Short mmCIF file of C-alpha atoms and ligand atoms in Angstrom, two decimals:
data_model
loop_
_atom_site.label_atom_id
_atom_site.label_comp_id
_atom_site.label_asym_id
_atom_site.label_seq_id
_atom_site.Cartn_x
_atom_site.Cartn_y
_atom_site.Cartn_z
CA MET A 1 0.00 0.00 0.00
CA ARG A 2 2.99 2.31 0.24
CA ARG A 3 3.89 3.38 -3.29
CA LYS A 4 7.59 3.35 -4.04
CA LEU A 5 9.21 6.75 -4.58
CA ILE A 6 12.44 7.27 -6.50
CA ALA A 7 13.72 10.75 -5.70
CA GLY A 8 16.78 12.43 -7.19
CA ASN A 9 18.80 15.04 -5.31
CA TRP A 10 20.94 17.02 -7.75
CA LYS A 11 22.64 18.93 -4.91
CA MET A 12 24.64 21.91 -6.29
CA TYR A 13 25.08 20.41 -9.74
CA GLY A 14 23.46 21.19 -13.05
CA ASP A 15 22.51 24.14 -15.22
CA ARG A 16 19.77 24.88 -17.75
CA ALA A 17 21.42 22.71 -20.41
CA HIS A 18 21.43 19.83 -17.94
CA LEU A 19 17.61 19.92 -17.80
CA ALA A 20 17.67 17.92 -21.05
CA GLU A 21 18.22 14.88 -18.79
CA LEU A 22 14.65 15.37 -17.54
CA ASP A 23 13.16 14.34 -20.88
CA ALA A 24 14.05 10.65 -20.53
CA ILE A 25 13.37 10.75 -16.77
CA ALA A 26 9.85 12.10 -17.39
CA GLU A 27 9.37 9.46 -20.06
CA ALA A 28 10.35 6.73 -17.58
CA ALA A 29 7.98 8.21 -14.98
CA ARG A 30 5.11 8.08 -17.48
CA ALA A 31 6.02 4.54 -18.52
CA ASN A 32 5.97 3.34 -14.88
CA PRO A 33 2.78 4.77 -13.35
CA GLY A 34 2.90 2.36 -10.41
CA ILE A 35 5.71 4.29 -8.74
CA ASP A 36 6.38 7.95 -7.93
CA VAL A 37 9.34 9.85 -9.40
CA LEU A 38 10.70 13.14 -8.07
CA VAL A 39 13.68 15.29 -9.07
CA CYS A 40 15.10 17.98 -6.74
CA PRO A 41 17.38 20.31 -8.75
CA PRO A 42 18.98 23.50 -7.38
CA SER A 43 16.14 25.92 -6.48
CA VAL A 44 16.84 28.30 -9.37
CA LEU A 45 16.16 25.42 -11.78
CA ILE A 46 12.76 24.44 -10.32
CA ALA A 47 10.69 26.68 -12.57
CA PRO A 48 12.77 25.97 -15.71
CA ALA A 49 12.54 22.23 -14.96
CA LEU A 50 8.75 22.46 -14.82
CA ALA A 51 8.66 24.56 -17.97
CA ARG A 52 10.51 21.76 -19.73
CA GLN A 53 8.61 18.82 -18.17
CA PRO A 54 5.34 20.06 -16.64
CA GLY A 55 4.19 16.56 -15.74
CA LEU A 56 7.25 15.64 -13.66
CA ALA A 57 7.22 16.11 -9.86
CA ILE A 58 9.90 18.64 -8.92
CA GLY A 59 11.15 19.31 -5.39
CA ALA A 60 13.52 21.61 -3.54
CA GLN A 61 16.55 20.71 -1.43
CA ASN A 62 16.02 23.06 1.51
CA CYS A 63 13.74 25.83 2.80
CA HIS A 64 13.82 28.39 5.60
CA ASP A 65 11.64 27.60 8.61
CA ALA A 66 9.99 31.05 8.70
CA PRO A 67 7.24 32.04 6.26
CA GLU A 68 9.06 35.32 5.46
CA GLY A 69 11.46 37.75 7.08
CA PRO A 70 14.83 39.51 6.99
CA TYR A 71 16.81 36.38 6.07
CA THR A 72 19.11 37.42 3.25
CA GLY A 73 19.79 34.64 0.79
CA SER A 74 17.06 32.35 2.10
CA VAL A 75 13.92 31.04 0.42
CA SER A 76 10.66 30.11 2.15
CA ALA A 77 8.63 26.98 1.54
CA ALA A 78 5.76 29.07 0.14
CA MET A 79 8.14 30.65 -2.39
CA LEU A 80 9.29 27.21 -3.52
CA ARG A 81 5.68 26.04 -3.72
CA GLU A 82 4.83 29.06 -5.86
CA CYS A 83 7.65 28.06 -8.25
CA GLY A 84 5.95 24.68 -8.59
CA ALA A 85 7.93 22.51 -6.16
CA THR A 86 5.73 19.93 -4.42
CA HIS A 87 8.36 18.44 -2.06
CA VAL A 88 11.28 19.77 -0.06
CA ILE A 89 14.22 17.84 1.38
CA VAL A 90 14.93 18.89 4.98
CA GLY A 91 17.73 17.83 7.30
CA HIS A 92 20.06 16.38 4.68
CA SER A 93 23.29 15.43 6.46
CA GLU A 94 25.27 17.84 4.29
CA ARG A 95 23.18 20.64 5.82
CA ARG A 96 23.08 19.17 9.32
CA ALA A 97 26.91 19.09 9.21
CA ALA A 98 27.82 22.25 7.28
CA GLN A 99 24.93 24.52 8.36
CA HIS A 100 24.66 23.13 11.90
CA GLU A 101 21.01 22.24 11.48
CA THR A 102 19.59 20.63 14.62
CA ASP A 103 16.64 18.25 14.91
CA ALA A 104 14.54 21.18 16.17
CA LYS A 105 15.47 23.24 13.10
CA VAL A 106 14.69 20.34 10.77
CA ARG A 107 11.32 19.86 12.48
CA ALA A 108 10.53 23.59 12.14
CA LYS A 109 11.42 23.44 8.44
CA SER A 110 9.15 20.45 7.87
CA LYS A 111 6.29 22.24 9.63
CA SER A 112 6.75 25.27 7.41
CA ALA A 113 6.88 23.01 4.32
CA ILE A 114 3.61 21.32 5.34
CA ALA A 115 2.01 24.71 6.07
CA ALA A 116 2.93 25.78 2.54
CA GLY A 117 1.19 22.71 1.11
CA MET A 118 4.35 20.72 0.42
CA VAL A 119 5.64 17.27 1.37
CA ALA A 120 8.66 17.33 3.72
CA LEU A 121 11.29 14.71 2.91
CA VAL A 122 13.07 14.39 6.26
CA CYS A 123 16.60 12.91 6.23
CA VAL A 124 18.15 11.03 9.14
CA GLY A 125 21.29 8.93 9.43
CA GLU A 126 24.28 8.10 11.61
CA THR A 127 27.96 8.90 11.07
CA GLU A 128 30.60 6.25 10.62
CA ALA A 129 31.88 6.79 14.18
CA GLU A 130 28.36 6.39 15.57
CA ARG A 131 27.89 3.11 13.69
CA ARG A 132 31.27 1.80 14.84
CA ALA A 133 30.32 2.65 18.42
CA GLY A 134 27.13 0.58 18.05
CA GLU A 135 24.96 3.69 18.46
CA ALA A 136 23.45 3.89 14.97
CA GLU A 137 19.91 2.78 15.86
CA ASP A 138 19.74 4.99 18.98
CA ILE A 139 21.01 8.03 17.07
CA VAL A 140 18.53 7.56 14.23
CA THR A 141 15.63 6.90 16.62
CA GLY A 142 16.50 10.17 18.37
CA GLN A 143 16.56 11.98 15.03
CA ILE A 144 13.10 10.60 14.16
CA PHE A 145 11.65 11.75 17.48
CA GLY A 146 13.37 15.14 17.16
CA SER A 147 13.00 15.89 13.44
CA VAL A 148 9.56 14.54 12.52
CA THR A 149 6.70 16.81 13.53
CA LYS A 150 3.84 15.29 15.53
CA TYR A 151 1.52 16.65 12.82
CA ALA A 152 3.10 14.33 10.22
CA GLN A 153 0.72 12.45 7.92
CA PRO A 154 1.50 9.88 5.21
CA ASP A 155 0.81 12.50 2.54
CA THR A 156 2.87 15.28 4.15
CA VAL A 157 6.02 13.57 5.43
CA ILE A 158 8.46 11.08 3.92
CA VAL A 159 11.53 9.88 5.83
CA SER A 160 14.85 9.07 4.19
CA TYR A 161 17.47 6.98 5.98
CA GLU A 162 20.86 8.09 4.74
CA PRO A 163 23.89 6.80 6.63
CA VAL A 164 26.35 9.71 6.42
CA TRP A 165 29.25 7.39 5.58
CA ALA A 166 27.37 5.91 2.61
CA ILE A 167 26.65 9.25 0.91
CA GLY A 168 28.82 9.81 -2.13
CA SER A 169 31.26 7.11 -0.98
CA GLY A 170 30.22 4.11 -3.05
CA LEU A 171 29.73 2.23 0.24
CA THR A 172 26.35 0.90 1.33
CA PRO A 173 25.24 -0.82 4.52
CA SER A 174 24.59 -4.55 4.35
CA ILE A 175 21.10 -5.75 3.49
CA GLU A 176 20.65 -6.78 7.12
CA GLU A 177 21.78 -3.36 8.39
CA VAL A 178 19.26 -1.62 6.11
CA ARG A 179 16.49 -4.05 7.07
CA SER A 180 17.17 -3.59 10.76
CA MET A 181 17.41 0.22 10.58
CA HIS A 182 14.23 0.59 8.52
CA ALA A 183 12.38 -1.63 11.02
CA THR A 184 13.71 0.58 13.84
CA ILE A 185 12.55 3.73 12.02
CA ARG A 186 9.13 2.14 11.39
CA ALA A 187 8.82 1.36 15.11
CA ALA A 188 9.85 4.91 16.05
CA LEU A 189 7.29 6.41 13.65
CA CYS A 190 4.52 4.16 15.02
CA SER A 191 5.48 5.01 18.58
CA LYS A 192 5.52 8.74 17.88
CA LEU A 193 2.54 9.06 15.52
CA GLY A 194 0.42 6.00 16.26
CA GLU A 195 0.17 2.74 14.35
CA ALA A 196 -2.07 3.92 11.48
CA ILE A 197 0.04 6.95 10.51
CA GLY A 198 3.43 5.44 11.42
CA SER A 199 2.87 2.38 9.29
CA ALA A 200 1.77 4.41 6.25
CA ILE A 201 4.65 6.92 6.12
CA ARG A 202 7.20 6.05 3.45
CA ILE A 203 10.81 5.39 4.43
CA LEU A 204 13.37 5.79 1.64
CA TYR A 205 16.97 4.59 1.66
CA GLY A 206 19.71 6.96 0.43
CA GLY A 207 23.49 6.68 0.09
CA SER A 208 25.31 5.42 -3.02
CA VAL A 209 22.17 3.99 -4.61
CA SER A 210 22.97 2.98 -8.19
CA ALA A 211 21.56 0.93 -11.04
CA ALA A 212 23.77 -1.92 -9.80
CA ASN A 213 22.41 -2.11 -6.23
CA ALA A 214 18.88 -0.64 -6.55
CA SER A 215 16.98 -3.91 -7.01
CA GLU A 216 18.53 -5.46 -3.94
CA LEU A 217 18.00 -2.39 -1.73
CA LEU A 218 14.44 -1.69 -2.92
CA ALA A 219 13.33 -5.26 -2.20
CA ILE A 220 14.11 -4.94 1.53
CA GLU A 221 11.11 -4.80 3.86
CA ASN A 222 10.18 -1.21 4.81
CA VAL A 223 12.33 0.29 2.03
CA ASP A 224 9.72 2.34 0.21
CA GLY A 225 12.01 3.94 -2.34
CA ALA A 226 15.34 5.66 -2.73
CA LEU A 227 16.86 9.13 -2.43
CA VAL A 228 19.54 9.19 -5.09
CA GLY A 229 22.35 11.73 -5.33
CA ARG A 230 25.06 11.25 -7.96
CA ALA A 231 23.20 8.63 -9.98
CA SER A 232 20.22 10.99 -10.40
CA LEU A 233 22.28 13.45 -12.45
CA THR A 234 21.93 11.56 -15.70
CA ALA A 235 18.92 9.77 -17.16
CA ALA A 236 21.27 6.93 -18.17
CA GLN A 237 21.90 6.16 -14.49
CA PHE A 238 18.60 7.29 -12.96
CA VAL A 239 16.11 5.59 -15.30
CA PRO A 240 17.35 2.04 -14.49
CA ILE A 241 16.71 2.80 -10.79
CA ILE A 242 13.13 3.86 -11.64
CA GLU A 243 12.72 0.65 -13.64
CA ALA A 244 14.18 -1.44 -10.81
CA ALA A 245 11.58 0.00 -8.41
CA ALA A 246 8.78 -0.65 -10.87
CA ALA A 247 9.87 -4.27 -11.32
CA ILE A 248 9.51 -5.13 -7.61
P1 LIG B 1 24.63 9.70 -3.28
O1 LIG B 1 23.88 10.84 -2.43
O2 LIG B 1 23.56 8.90 -3.97
O3 LIG B 1 25.50 10.47 -4.23
O4 LIG B 1 25.41 8.88 -2.29
C1 LIG B 1 22.71 10.52 -1.74
C2 LIG B 1 22.18 11.76 -1.05
O5 LIG B 1 22.96 12.54 -0.52
O6 LIG B 1 20.95 11.97 -1.03
#
């Protein structure tokens, strides 16, 4: 009952010419109506992306937590929504680390995204040191309790488990580690939000997802899709991941 979502995070890569990649991605989305496809380009490319492929779901990579204000350089969720973005990634580890975003800040951003009529894609994940210390599941459970708003609904919040050490490294956790962590996240969501809501919220896996490992990762229980960084930058690498999800 949880539809699979394949989401691409372009990070700070791409320009207008790069939007040509969206043609084959949109085609793959149309050809596989049983799953959801989302692309999150840099915010200045949201409107041009939609101009090129109006039928494709386009998201943002961050928003401010306030609706408006004297925050030079920032963009609110409502502004992104007005550009056509339907989703916004919040709490990506690159922002938690470099911009010192706390769980409380991530939660505030998701609330503002929901208030603007968007879906918040909330990222959680442990560092390599935390996993080595045997603390991964406790850390991630804490992030779920701290980062996911109590107002979350299955159509307003999606969680993405992204072990920090797996992002951009070519490394992925073992199948058993992913299975165990996604079960832990499911339990935390049910405990925080109640069984009905907690069991319907989608939990994506992110971190070095590729055409080569997508089928294996997407078949794991409680893995409801993928958040893909590098391999989302070209249709040649992203489309096979969409097809892998559709084949499950
Ligand atoms: P990656 O990035 O697929 O390049 O590892 C994933 C992410 O940061 O969302």
